[in-house]
Amino acid sequence: GMAPLGPIQLTKDQHYQLSNLEAAYHHLPHPSDSERMRHFLPRNPCPTPTYYPSATFPHADTVELYQRCSTETLFFIFYYMEGTKAQYLAAKALKKQSWRFHTKYMMWFQRHEEPKQITEEYEQGTYIYFDYEKWGQKKKEGFTFEYRYLEDRDLN
Amino acid sequence: VPGSVTSMMQTGITQAREFDDPAGLHEKTEFLLREWVNMYHSPQAGRDSFKAFNAFVQQMHTQGILKTDDLITRFFRLCTEMCVDLCYRALSEAGQSQTMIRAKCFHTLDAFVRLIALLVKHSGDTNTVTKINLLNKVLGIMAGVLLQDHEVRFAEFQQLPYHRIFIMLFIELNAPEPILEAINFEVLTAFCFSHVFHILRPAKAPGFAYAWLELISHRVFIGRLLALTPNQRGWGFYAQLLVDLFKILAPFLRNADMTKPVQLLYKGTLRVLLVLLHDFPEFLCDYHYAFCDVIPPNCIQMRNLILSAFPRTMRLPDPFTVNLVVEHLPDINKAPRILTNIVSLIQPASFKKDLDSYLKSRAPITFLSELKSNLQANPQGSRYDIPLINALVLYVGTQAIPLLQTKGVSMSTIAPSSHMDIFENLAVNLDTEGRYLFLTAIANQLRYPNSHTHYFSCALLYLFRQANDQTIQELITRVLLERLIVNRPHPWGLLITFIELIKNQNFKFWDHEFVRCAPEIEKLFENVARSCYPQKQ
């Protein structure tokens, strides 16, 4: 038959192993079991047609690619994919586009014009920011950006 | 030795089976665990839950949990059981989505993992021994609870809680922090070698096999063991775990009895091997012997994956090059590293002694006539002792090579010698099964350019040329061909040997009957031959 050396009689232990494997096969590990919890975008595997892409395209995890994404996309990644490499890359791309993160308001700000006033502790002027609750960009005039709330870690 | 890591883990495992808890401990633990889960998830927990942890340790003191080692151990056991119970309840709830069930389980499991990680990190201040002892004890308790659960629930056993705890704890304890880096090697030891993952190997806890495979093939785990630990100190641990994996598959693969669950485990194993072949070929090179010893002879592709590995700094000459002179290759005289003690595998000691004296003096002739029965001795499943045949073949070869240093290894220099006497005797006197195993043991050494590949390539061709019996030649052809008709990769030395066999007129390969025994076989040979002379097409 198929066994070139002839079949061996399975031992009692091996029968036990086989039946346990069969039982375990009915509740296999899920991909999410070995990764950090995703609060907003949990993994949800389902059968997809073969004519759709089944994997991300190559080089999808480079900062160059993230720089080509819209700011909206970057904000989405930043707020909905916490603690992932994607969040890190999104933050990096936002910084490259002169967005600055405010650690008290937990929002991203961008100068709308040169600040009216710049001191050692703060700058003041008109800013665009991204409101994650209303989910859109807003303008704020006469806003004081205190530097102690500026997230300025080097993302390299 | 009191306090040694293994004894800590063993105590943990034993203590997982003690149920005479002091009155009220169960309630206290339940209260504390619930408190901790809430604190862990509260926004005030602080970075890495550190603020919450300080407050929580106070509560543990107040509740008297930290008074004795025994109470701490019981606390961990009870917490583990509670986490596990919670998962079983969640998984049995009808009408819930997978995502909701998972989220519920992870909510508690992740909090518990963080608590363990923090306790390990901050126990005993700068005393690393205290930290490692605690970790080993906790892992031992988990393993004990798992084994008990596995035994009691049998088919209802769930891998999820244990899988999650082990992988998350491993990741937490491998974070880039100075305290953790100081104990990193001990952490790796606790998790793998002769410790928790080895204790929970598929043969012992088959219901945990899939999670176990995920654990040992997790990118962080492989990365830590094979790439980040200096001086390859993690390699031996990892090799042991792979041997554990091959061992559970062996009887089912050998019988070609592949139920769906076995197929899945096999597919996962091939994937791990592919990753290793791509990223850590030197690892597969160094341990190829130990792996091939436990992989059944009929698993051609699995073995090819291992035997095709070669050091990344090496450039292999194209085996199809016309007039390739193997003897002139720069690496052909270098011996490969074999990290298995072959000598110790040649048992019994009296046989080893007789073997050595025969190799030295080419006498007595009775050694050869008794050889067959010495290899037949033992075990179940085969009439031959396969590991002994493997060890004998490699040992005899490695003994022969240094003696040929001045003359150079070639078909004209390897015989006559006591070494080739042994090989010729095996080729002639064994029956078909024995010959097949013997030739397989030789073919396992046909790898990248090195002295073993060269020697055994010459030996195999020599046996082919000297054979006065077509069945031996047919069997040699079979062993080579069956390794080449499977999908790639194919070991370099194997290709070299086969090409030499069919190209070199001295072997009169095409004159043999077995080449023309059936139209489909004839066609097969023509196809292989065509791919061996690509330049002519």
XYZ file of C-alpha atoms in Angstrom:
693
model
C 0.000 0.000 0.000
C 1.029 3.562 0.694
C 3.351 2.778 3.579
C 6.664 1.787 2.004
C 8.044 0.126 5.132
C 4.760 -1.573 5.888
C 2.363 -0.249 8.518
C 3.238 -0.430 12.172
C 0.693 -1.243 14.792
C -0.114 2.010 16.612
C 0.506 1.814 20.333
C -2.090 2.696 22.952
C -0.344 6.059 23.458
C -0.433 6.797 19.743
C -4.150 6.005 19.545
C -4.706 8.351 22.473
C -2.669 11.055 20.692
C -4.647 10.627 17.502
C -8.030 10.931 19.185
C -6.859 13.991 21.131
C -5.605 15.615 17.935
C -8.978 14.955 16.357
C -10.764 16.602 19.269
C -8.422 19.600 19.250
C -8.957 19.972 15.505
C -12.527 21.086 16.236
C -11.402 24.102 18.239
C -8.224 25.265 16.567
C -6.383 28.389 17.674
C -7.751 31.591 16.173
C -5.332 34.119 14.633
C -6.317 36.644 17.296
C -5.326 34.295 20.130
C -1.660 35.157 19.840
C -1.821 38.881 19.223
C -2.717 41.944 21.266
C -6.379 42.668 21.578
C -7.811 44.793 18.750
C -10.576 46.831 20.313
C -12.032 48.428 17.213
C -11.005 46.221 14.338
C -10.995 42.638 15.580
C -9.983 39.951 13.159
C -12.993 38.434 11.509
C -11.898 35.723 9.070
C -14.429 34.705 6.449
C -14.299 33.003 3.052
C -13.597 35.521 0.293
C -13.747 34.831 -3.462
C -10.434 33.881 -5.005
C -10.605 36.752 -7.504
C -10.224 39.241 -4.659
C -6.772 39.918 -3.224
C -6.150 37.614 -0.279
C -2.980 39.268 0.980
C -1.741 42.829 1.272
C 0.472 43.946 -1.576
C 4.259 43.993 -1.070
C 5.890 46.941 0.739
C 2.607 47.804 2.458
C 4.505 48.412 5.692
C 6.820 51.201 4.580
C 6.545 54.832 5.616
C 6.646 55.809 1.925
C 3.358 54.061 1.378
C 1.815 55.724 4.426
C 2.870 59.106 3.094
C 0.777 58.440 0.037
C -2.342 57.839 2.156
C -4.837 60.632 2.762
C -4.618 62.348 6.158
C -8.069 60.960 6.937
C -6.730 57.435 6.433
C -3.751 58.186 8.644
C -6.010 59.502 11.404
C -8.164 56.426 11.103
C -5.127 54.168 11.485
C -3.845 56.275 14.357
C -7.052 56.092 16.406
C -8.359 52.652 15.473
C -5.194 50.572 15.388
C -3.651 51.438 18.700
C -0.320 49.944 19.653
C 0.498 48.497 16.234
C 3.275 49.092 13.742
C 0.635 50.643 11.497
C -0.089 53.275 14.149
C 3.599 54.032 14.425
C 3.951 54.417 10.659
C 0.829 56.594 10.470
C 2.195 58.885 13.202
C 5.478 59.085 11.377
C 3.779 60.022 8.118
C 1.645 62.661 9.874
C 4.727 64.209 11.453
C 6.393 64.375 8.058
C 3.379 66.318 6.889
C 3.907 68.817 9.765
C 1.132 67.549 11.995
C 1.924 67.707 15.725
C 0.295 65.613 18.420
C -1.181 67.328 21.472
C -0.883 64.960 24.444
C -3.602 66.642 26.536
C -6.301 66.854 23.861
C -5.006 63.670 22.179
C -5.480 65.351 18.806
C -3.273 66.270 15.881
C -2.662 69.979 15.071
C -1.195 71.677 12.046
C -0.310 75.373 11.748
C -2.785 77.122 9.467
C -0.458 80.145 9.283
C 2.724 81.302 10.977
C 1.935 81.609 14.729
C 1.218 85.161 15.920
C 3.393 84.579 18.956
C 6.153 82.094 19.770
C 7.744 81.896 23.246
C 9.841 79.315 25.070
C 6.704 77.712 26.544
C 4.052 77.987 23.859
C 3.006 79.264 20.494
C -0.270 80.901 19.585
C -2.151 81.309 16.331
C -4.630 79.649 13.997
C -4.458 75.864 13.703
C -6.186 73.076 11.843
C -6.862 70.047 14.018
C -8.498 66.697 13.570
C -11.500 66.154 15.838
C -11.782 62.404 16.394
C -15.241 62.700 17.934
C -16.839 64.645 15.078
C -14.442 62.846 12.733
C -13.321 65.805 10.658
C -10.847 68.642 10.363
C -11.657 71.891 12.207
C -10.041 75.285 12.383
C -9.227 76.986 15.679
C -8.219 80.617 15.906
C -6.213 82.086 18.755
C -5.244 78.668 20.059
C -2.338 78.338 22.491
C -0.239 75.229 21.880
C 1.733 74.686 25.076
C 4.986 72.919 24.338
C 4.720 70.732 27.444
C 1.862 68.966 25.653
C 3.819 68.533 22.464
C 4.625 64.938 21.743
C 8.169 65.217 20.471
C 9.619 61.739 20.687
C 11.900 60.870 17.846
C 10.128 58.188 15.834
C 13.139 56.471 14.393
C 19.423 21.170 44.452
C 16.814 23.213 46.266
C 15.854 26.265 44.246
C 17.147 24.962 40.942
C 14.959 25.895 37.999
C 13.808 22.397 37.176
C 12.859 21.686 40.749
C 10.924 24.978 40.843
C 9.002 23.933 37.783
C 8.432 20.431 39.139
C 7.150 21.850 42.437
C 4.832 24.039 40.442
C 3.475 21.068 38.522
C 2.935 19.061 41.683
C 1.363 21.971 43.480
C -1.141 22.354 40.680
C -2.706 19.178 42.048
C -3.093 20.285 45.642
C -6.545 21.212 46.654
C -6.388 21.507 50.448
C -6.514 25.286 50.324
C -6.947 27.184 53.592
C -10.487 28.334 54.228
C -11.377 31.614 52.575
C -8.431 31.634 50.152
C -10.647 30.895 47.187
C -12.875 33.894 47.912
C -9.916 36.174 48.580
C -8.284 35.167 45.299
C -11.486 35.661 43.378
C -11.896 39.112 44.893
C -8.309 40.085 44.175
C -8.355 38.811 40.606
C -11.559 40.721 39.874
C -10.039 43.846 41.452
C -6.919 43.496 39.343
C -8.828 42.985 36.088
C -10.747 46.204 36.768
C -7.624 48.115 37.730
C -5.775 46.848 34.646
C -8.510 48.113 32.352
C -9.069 51.440 34.112
C -7.671 54.566 32.474
C -5.744 55.361 35.662
C -3.609 52.205 35.450
C -0.606 54.153 34.214
C 1.926 53.173 31.627
C 2.292 49.361 31.564
C -0.202 49.256 34.483
C 2.552 50.310 36.842
C 0.459 52.595 39.071
C -2.265 49.998 39.337
C 0.315 47.379 40.199
C 1.724 49.365 43.128
C -1.748 49.797 44.552
C -2.547 46.142 43.956
C 0.544 44.816 45.725
C -0.695 46.764 48.774
C -4.003 44.926 48.546
C -2.248 41.582 48.251
C -0.295 42.424 51.414
C -3.459 43.446 53.214
C -5.136 40.182 52.249
C -2.108 38.281 53.515
C -1.372 36.578 50.187
C 2.288 37.561 50.130
C 2.983 36.070 53.581
C 4.357 32.717 52.459
C 5.570 31.103 49.257
C 2.903 28.472 49.656
C 0.125 31.072 49.672
C 1.562 32.832 46.611
C 1.710 29.517 44.770
C -1.879 28.727 45.693
C -2.916 32.202 44.639
C -1.440 31.658 41.175
C -2.999 28.226 40.872
C -6.421 29.497 41.822
C -6.112 32.492 39.478
C -5.131 30.200 36.597
C -8.088 27.914 37.309
C -10.454 30.867 37.500
C -9.193 32.277 34.190
C -9.558 28.862 32.590
C -13.070 28.377 33.968
C -14.096 31.765 32.706
C -12.910 30.815 29.210
C -14.829 27.535 29.285
C -17.995 29.385 30.308
C -17.519 32.017 27.591
C -16.801 29.420 24.919
C -19.921 27.446 25.779
C -22.283 30.404 25.595
C -24.648 29.974 22.690
C -25.525 32.758 20.287
C -22.407 34.823 20.950
C -20.126 35.827 18.113
C -16.587 34.464 18.007
C -15.278 37.995 18.415
C -17.349 38.661 21.537
C -16.315 35.360 23.108
C -12.663 36.020 22.375
C -12.875 39.582 23.702
C -14.385 38.298 26.928
C -11.647 35.738 27.427
C -8.824 38.105 26.551
C -10.184 40.740 28.933
C -9.303 38.569 31.924
C -6.390 36.581 30.485
C -4.444 39.662 29.415
C -4.871 41.266 32.835
C -3.638 38.081 34.528
C -0.626 37.881 32.205
C 0.341 41.478 32.991
C 0.081 40.736 36.711
C 2.437 37.764 36.388
C 4.890 39.755 34.274
C 4.938 42.608 36.812
C 5.338 40.283 39.782
C 8.229 38.504 38.090
C 9.844 41.791 37.099
C 9.573 43.376 40.535
C 10.108 40.413 42.818
C 13.355 40.339 44.803
C 14.535 43.803 43.676
C 17.827 43.244 41.871
C 17.995 39.560 42.745
C 17.588 37.757 39.431
C 17.387 34.329 41.067
C 14.167 35.293 42.863
C 12.618 36.488 39.617
C 13.549 33.341 37.732
C 12.388 31.072 40.536
C 9.033 32.802 40.577
C 8.703 32.537 36.802
C 9.569 28.844 36.807
C 7.126 28.201 39.564
C 4.316 30.036 37.809
C 5.022 28.273 34.503
C 5.093 24.979 36.369
C 1.696 25.705 37.890
C 0.263 26.556 34.472
C 1.687 23.369 32.971
C 0.270 21.377 35.880
C -3.190 22.910 35.535
C -3.072 22.309 31.766
C -2.075 18.646 32.049
C -4.766 18.032 34.626
C -7.419 19.815 32.572
C -6.292 17.901 29.457
C -6.592 14.592 31.246
C -9.962 15.292 32.850
C -11.791 16.977 29.963
C -10.169 14.931 27.191
C -12.125 15.756 24.004
C -13.640 18.884 25.568
C -10.234 20.347 26.350
C -9.757 23.943 25.114
C -6.335 25.247 24.085
C -7.275 28.905 24.125
C -6.603 30.083 27.703
C -3.223 28.391 27.974
C -2.157 29.411 24.490
C -2.991 33.039 25.227
C -1.281 33.070 28.612
C 1.933 31.496 27.322
C 2.389 33.638 24.230
C 1.415 36.913 25.878
C 3.628 36.206 28.866
C 6.494 35.351 26.560
C 6.069 38.599 24.641
C 5.763 40.654 27.859
C 8.918 39.117 29.286
C 10.833 39.787 26.082
C 10.083 43.511 26.023
C 13.147 45.698 25.491
C 13.735 46.657 29.146
C 16.995 46.424 31.094
C 15.508 44.376 33.998
C 14.161 41.827 31.536
C 17.197 41.746 29.320
C 19.322 40.800 32.317
C 17.286 37.630 32.795
C 16.476 36.960 29.162
C 18.411 33.753 28.759
C 16.856 32.279 31.893
C 13.419 33.279 30.605
C 14.092 31.414 27.357
C 15.315 28.401 29.325
C 12.190 28.404 31.450
C 9.962 28.460 28.400
C 11.661 25.871 26.253
C 14.334 23.441 27.096
C 13.262 20.562 29.316
C 10.902 23.131 30.712
C 7.441 24.261 30.005
C 7.153 23.844 26.195
C 9.036 20.581 26.310
C 6.907 19.333 29.212
C 3.814 20.199 27.173
C 5.113 18.629 23.931
C 2.457 17.136 21.649
C 3.216 13.573 22.722
C 2.321 14.535 26.321
C -0.537 16.947 25.627
C -1.810 16.118 22.119
C -4.945 18.188 22.674
C -2.672 21.218 22.955
C -0.633 20.363 19.818
C -1.974 23.077 17.507
C -1.529 25.853 20.042
C 1.875 24.402 20.867
C 2.904 24.561 17.206
C 1.714 28.171 17.080
C 3.747 28.938 20.176
C 6.983 27.469 18.894
C 6.559 29.001 15.435
C 5.614 32.464 16.684
C 7.840 35.064 15.056
C 8.874 36.603 18.394
C 9.765 33.184 19.770
C 11.811 32.094 16.725
C 13.432 35.511 16.538
C 14.489 35.432 20.182
C 15.800 31.881 20.119
C 17.526 31.762 16.770
C 18.528 35.341 16.012
C 18.753 37.521 19.108
C 20.335 35.216 21.684
C 24.115 35.543 21.396
C 26.449 32.643 20.575
C 23.575 30.511 19.268
C 22.715 29.561 22.836
C 19.056 29.225 21.905
C 19.641 26.812 19.014
C 19.814 23.621 21.065
C 16.536 24.486 22.800
C 14.812 25.050 19.508
C 16.194 21.855 17.975
C 14.785 19.889 20.925
C 11.321 21.370 20.348
C 11.438 20.498 16.635
C 12.445 16.937 17.489
C 9.402 16.817 19.790
C 7.263 17.890 16.847
C 8.741 15.357 14.394
C 8.313 12.607 16.965
C 4.569 12.945 17.307
C 4.140 12.998 13.532
C 6.471 10.070 12.850
C 4.177 7.037 13.314
C 1.311 8.594 11.341
C 3.583 9.753 8.520
C 5.319 6.412 8.388
C 2.036 4.593 8.021
C 0.909 7.185 5.469
C -2.177 7.373 7.646
C -3.057 11.016 7.277
C -6.341 12.018 8.836
C -7.340 15.674 8.432
C -5.955 16.645 11.855
C -2.598 14.980 11.116
C -2.480 16.623 7.681
C -2.960 20.018 9.272
C -0.197 19.471 11.789
C 2.044 18.219 8.974
C 1.316 21.268 6.823
C 2.158 23.536 9.733
C 5.414 21.664 10.255
C 6.380 22.111 6.586
C 5.720 25.835 6.901
C 7.960 26.141 9.925
C 10.675 24.264 8.036
C 10.295 26.592 5.059
C 10.667 29.624 7.300
C 13.751 28.104 8.900
C 15.232 27.143 5.520
C 14.785 30.710 4.336
C 15.831 32.600 7.455
C 18.059 30.243 9.448
C 19.606 27.723 7.015
C 22.693 27.308 9.238
C 20.432 26.077 12.017
C 19.008 23.323 9.799
C 22.541 22.463 8.621
C 23.855 22.012 12.134
C 20.997 19.834 13.361
C 20.195 17.920 10.162
C 21.394 14.650 11.635
C 19.191 14.793 14.726
C 16.167 15.740 12.623
C 16.685 13.055 9.954
C 17.051 10.486 12.705
C 13.455 11.002 13.855
C 11.796 11.725 10.490
C 10.511 8.479 8.913
C 12.403 7.370 5.769
C 9.373 7.834 3.511
C 9.015 11.589 4.252
C 11.024 12.664 1.243
C 10.061 16.290 0.999
C 10.288 17.025 4.684
C 13.814 15.659 4.687
C 14.736 17.479 1.473
C 13.809 20.772 3.162
C 16.332 20.043 5.882
C 19.042 18.605 3.625
C 18.825 21.485 1.147
C 19.938 24.006 3.753
C 23.418 25.444 3.255
C 25.353 28.287 4.897
C 24.293 31.672 3.562
C 27.834 32.765 2.821
C 28.302 29.868 0.425
C 27.672 30.077 -3.340
C 26.724 26.693 -4.730
C 27.963 25.963 -8.241
C 25.137 25.048 -10.606
C 25.005 21.229 -10.623
C 24.178 21.323 -14.343
C 27.443 23.037 -15.298
C 29.298 21.007 -17.908
C 32.582 19.562 -16.658
C 32.061 20.654 -13.088
C 34.976 19.217 -11.112
C 33.710 18.642 -7.611
C 37.222 17.946 -6.282
C 38.286 21.481 -7.128
C 35.590 23.256 -5.160
C 37.052 25.298 -2.293
C 34.642 23.956 0.349
C 34.826 20.306 -0.585
C 37.477 19.408 2.004
C 35.803 21.163 4.921
C 33.850 18.980 7.308
C 30.332 20.164 8.147
C 29.383 20.776 11.774
C 27.399 17.886 13.293
C 25.928 18.840 16.646
C 24.882 15.313 17.558
C 27.137 12.961 19.436
C 27.236 10.159 16.860
C 29.726 8.077 18.807
C 27.383 7.753 21.774
C 24.651 6.455 19.470
C 26.678 3.398 18.482
C 25.533 0.903 21.076
C 26.204 -1.426 22.742
C 29.748 -0.488 23.783
C 31.038 -3.924 22.759
C 29.799 -3.351 19.200
C 31.531 0.033 19.107
C 34.744 -1.612 20.287
C 34.571 -4.331 17.620
C 33.792 -1.724 14.994
C 36.813 0.383 15.911
C 39.126 -2.563 15.917
C 37.826 -3.687 12.534
C 38.309 -0.202 11.096
C 41.864 -0.255 12.363
C 42.965 -3.754 11.391
C 40.450 -4.956 8.760
C 39.995 -8.038 10.927
C 38.427 -10.286 12.055
C 36.290 -11.131 9.075
C 33.563 -12.356 11.441
C 32.834 -8.721 12.262
C 31.342 -8.348 8.793
C 29.352 -11.556 8.905
C 27.843 -10.556 12.256
C 27.108 -7.013 11.151
C 23.625 -7.730 9.849
C 22.419 -9.320 13.064
C 23.920 -6.477 15.083
C 21.813 -3.974 13.174
C 18.682 -6.054 13.383
C 18.497 -6.258 17.101
C 15.857 -4.056 18.463
C 12.644 -2.286 18.056
C 9.062 -1.928 16.949
C 8.041 -1.095 13.431
C 11.153 -2.097 11.580
C 13.264 -5.180 11.600
C 16.225 -2.836 11.804
C 17.537 -0.369 14.316
C 17.311 2.703 12.062
C 19.135 5.152 14.372
C 21.986 2.652 14.698
C 22.279 2.282 10.889
C 22.349 6.089 10.555
C 25.017 6.447 13.234
C 27.116 3.599 11.849
C 27.110 5.010 8.307
C 28.111 8.517 9.357
C 30.673 7.298 11.877
C 32.417 5.011 9.380
C 32.476 7.838 6.828
C 33.909 10.397 9.228
C 36.577 7.880 10.251
C 37.527 7.291 6.609
C 37.816 10.901 5.461
C 40.911 11.982 7.475
C 42.806 8.891 6.284
C 42.269 9.960 2.678
C 43.620 13.446 3.209
C 46.872 12.968 1.304
C 45.464 10.937 -1.574
C 42.274 12.924 -1.876
C 38.780 11.447 -1.805
C 37.754 9.866 -5.092
C 36.206 6.670 -6.370
C 39.652 5.226 -6.942
C 40.974 6.041 -3.466
C 38.121 5.112 -1.133
C 38.665 1.387 -1.647
C 40.092 -0.981 -0.705
C 39.672 -0.031 2.933
C 38.060 -1.400 6.056
C 35.476 1.391 5.729
C 34.341 0.408 2.261
C 34.398 -3.255 3.338
C 31.654 -2.414 5.761
C 29.606 -0.494 3.217
C 30.001 -3.181 0.555
C 29.067 -5.834 3.048
C 25.902 -3.952 3.980
C 24.996 -3.446 0.326
C 25.407 -7.120 -0.455
C 24.225 -8.920 2.654
C 21.228 -6.940 3.831
C 17.757 -7.665 2.506
C 15.798 -5.068 0.554
C 14.502 -3.229 3.615
C 17.921 -3.128 5.250
C 19.597 -1.941 2.053
C 16.991 0.736 1.607
C 17.629 2.061 5.121
C 21.392 1.839 4.602
C 21.286 3.725 1.285
C 18.913 6.275 2.815
C 21.459 6.889 5.579
C 24.099 7.571 2.911
C 21.813 9.815 0.867
C 21.125 11.883 4.012
C 24.722 13.082 3.813
C 24.441 14.364 0.225
C 24.043 18.088 0.954
C 25.976 21.292 0.200
C 29.661 21.106 -0.847
C 31.599 19.666 2.110
C 33.796 16.681 2.847
C 30.923 14.423 3.917
C 28.899 15.165 0.786
C 31.914 14.405 -1.362
C 32.870 11.212 0.439
C 29.379 9.746 0.476
C 28.749 10.749 -3.121
C 31.859 8.794 -4.138
C 30.871 5.901 -1.875
C 27.404 5.641 -3.384
C 28.734 5.749 -6.959
C 31.379 3.220 -6.027
C 28.731 0.865 -4.663
C 26.776 1.277 -7.876
C 29.775 0.480 -10.071
C 30.969 -2.469 -7.984
C 27.575 -4.086 -7.611
C 27.377 -7.476 -9.200
C 23.678 -7.569 -8.669
C 21.226 -5.343 -10.513
C 18.896 -5.116 -7.547
C 21.466 -3.062 -5.639
C 21.845 -0.696 -8.566
C 18.108 -0.443 -8.885
C 17.797 0.405 -5.213
C 20.528 3.061 -5.378
C 18.741 4.584 -8.348
C 15.477 4.455 -6.466
C 16.839 6.214 -3.382
C 18.288 9.022 -5.512
C 15.386 9.304 -7.906
C 12.631 9.360 -5.306
C 14.300 12.408 -3.740
C 14.416 14.182 -7.093
C 10.920 13.583 -8.422
C 9.308 15.409 -5.490
C 8.901 19.163 -5.642
C 11.856 21.404 -4.888
C 14.073 22.043 -3.018
C 16.596 19.322 -3.904
C 19.897 19.014 -2.038
C 22.930 19.982 -4.120
C 24.945 16.826 -3.378
C 22.024 14.649 -4.353
C 21.761 16.297 -7.773
C 25.510 16.098 -8.304
C 25.524 12.387 -7.535
C 22.568 11.575 -9.751
C 23.857 13.610 -12.678
C 27.217 11.864 -12.433
C 25.465 8.521 -12.447
C 23.508 9.107 -15.621
C 26.129 11.151 -17.485
C 29.302 9.219 -16.808
C 29.589 6.400 -19.362
C 31.466 4.198 -16.882
C 28.268 3.459 -15.015
C 26.463 2.177 -18.135
C 23.351 3.521 -16.499
C 21.194 3.309 -19.591
C 22.036 -0.330 -20.179
C 20.217 -1.482 -17.078
C 16.944 -3.288 -17.362
C 15.229 -1.435 -14.552
C 15.516 1.804 -16.517
C 13.273 0.256 -19.148
C 11.071 -1.904 -16.913
C 7.899 0.052 -17.625
C 6.972 2.714 -20.185
C 6.156 5.308 -17.519
C 9.468 4.669 -15.721
C 11.333 4.995 -18.997
C 9.583 8.260 -19.669
C 10.418 9.463 -16.192
C 14.112 8.778 -16.741
C 14.033 10.580 -20.048
C 12.454 13.591 -18.367
C 15.009 13.626 -15.595
C 17.795 13.148 -18.104
C 16.526 16.040 -20.162
C 16.598 18.317 -17.152
C 20.140 17.138 -16.479
C 21.368 18.180 -19.935
C 19.602 21.487 -20.372
C 22.280 22.848 -22.646
C 21.516 20.253 -25.304
C 17.882 21.186 -25.695
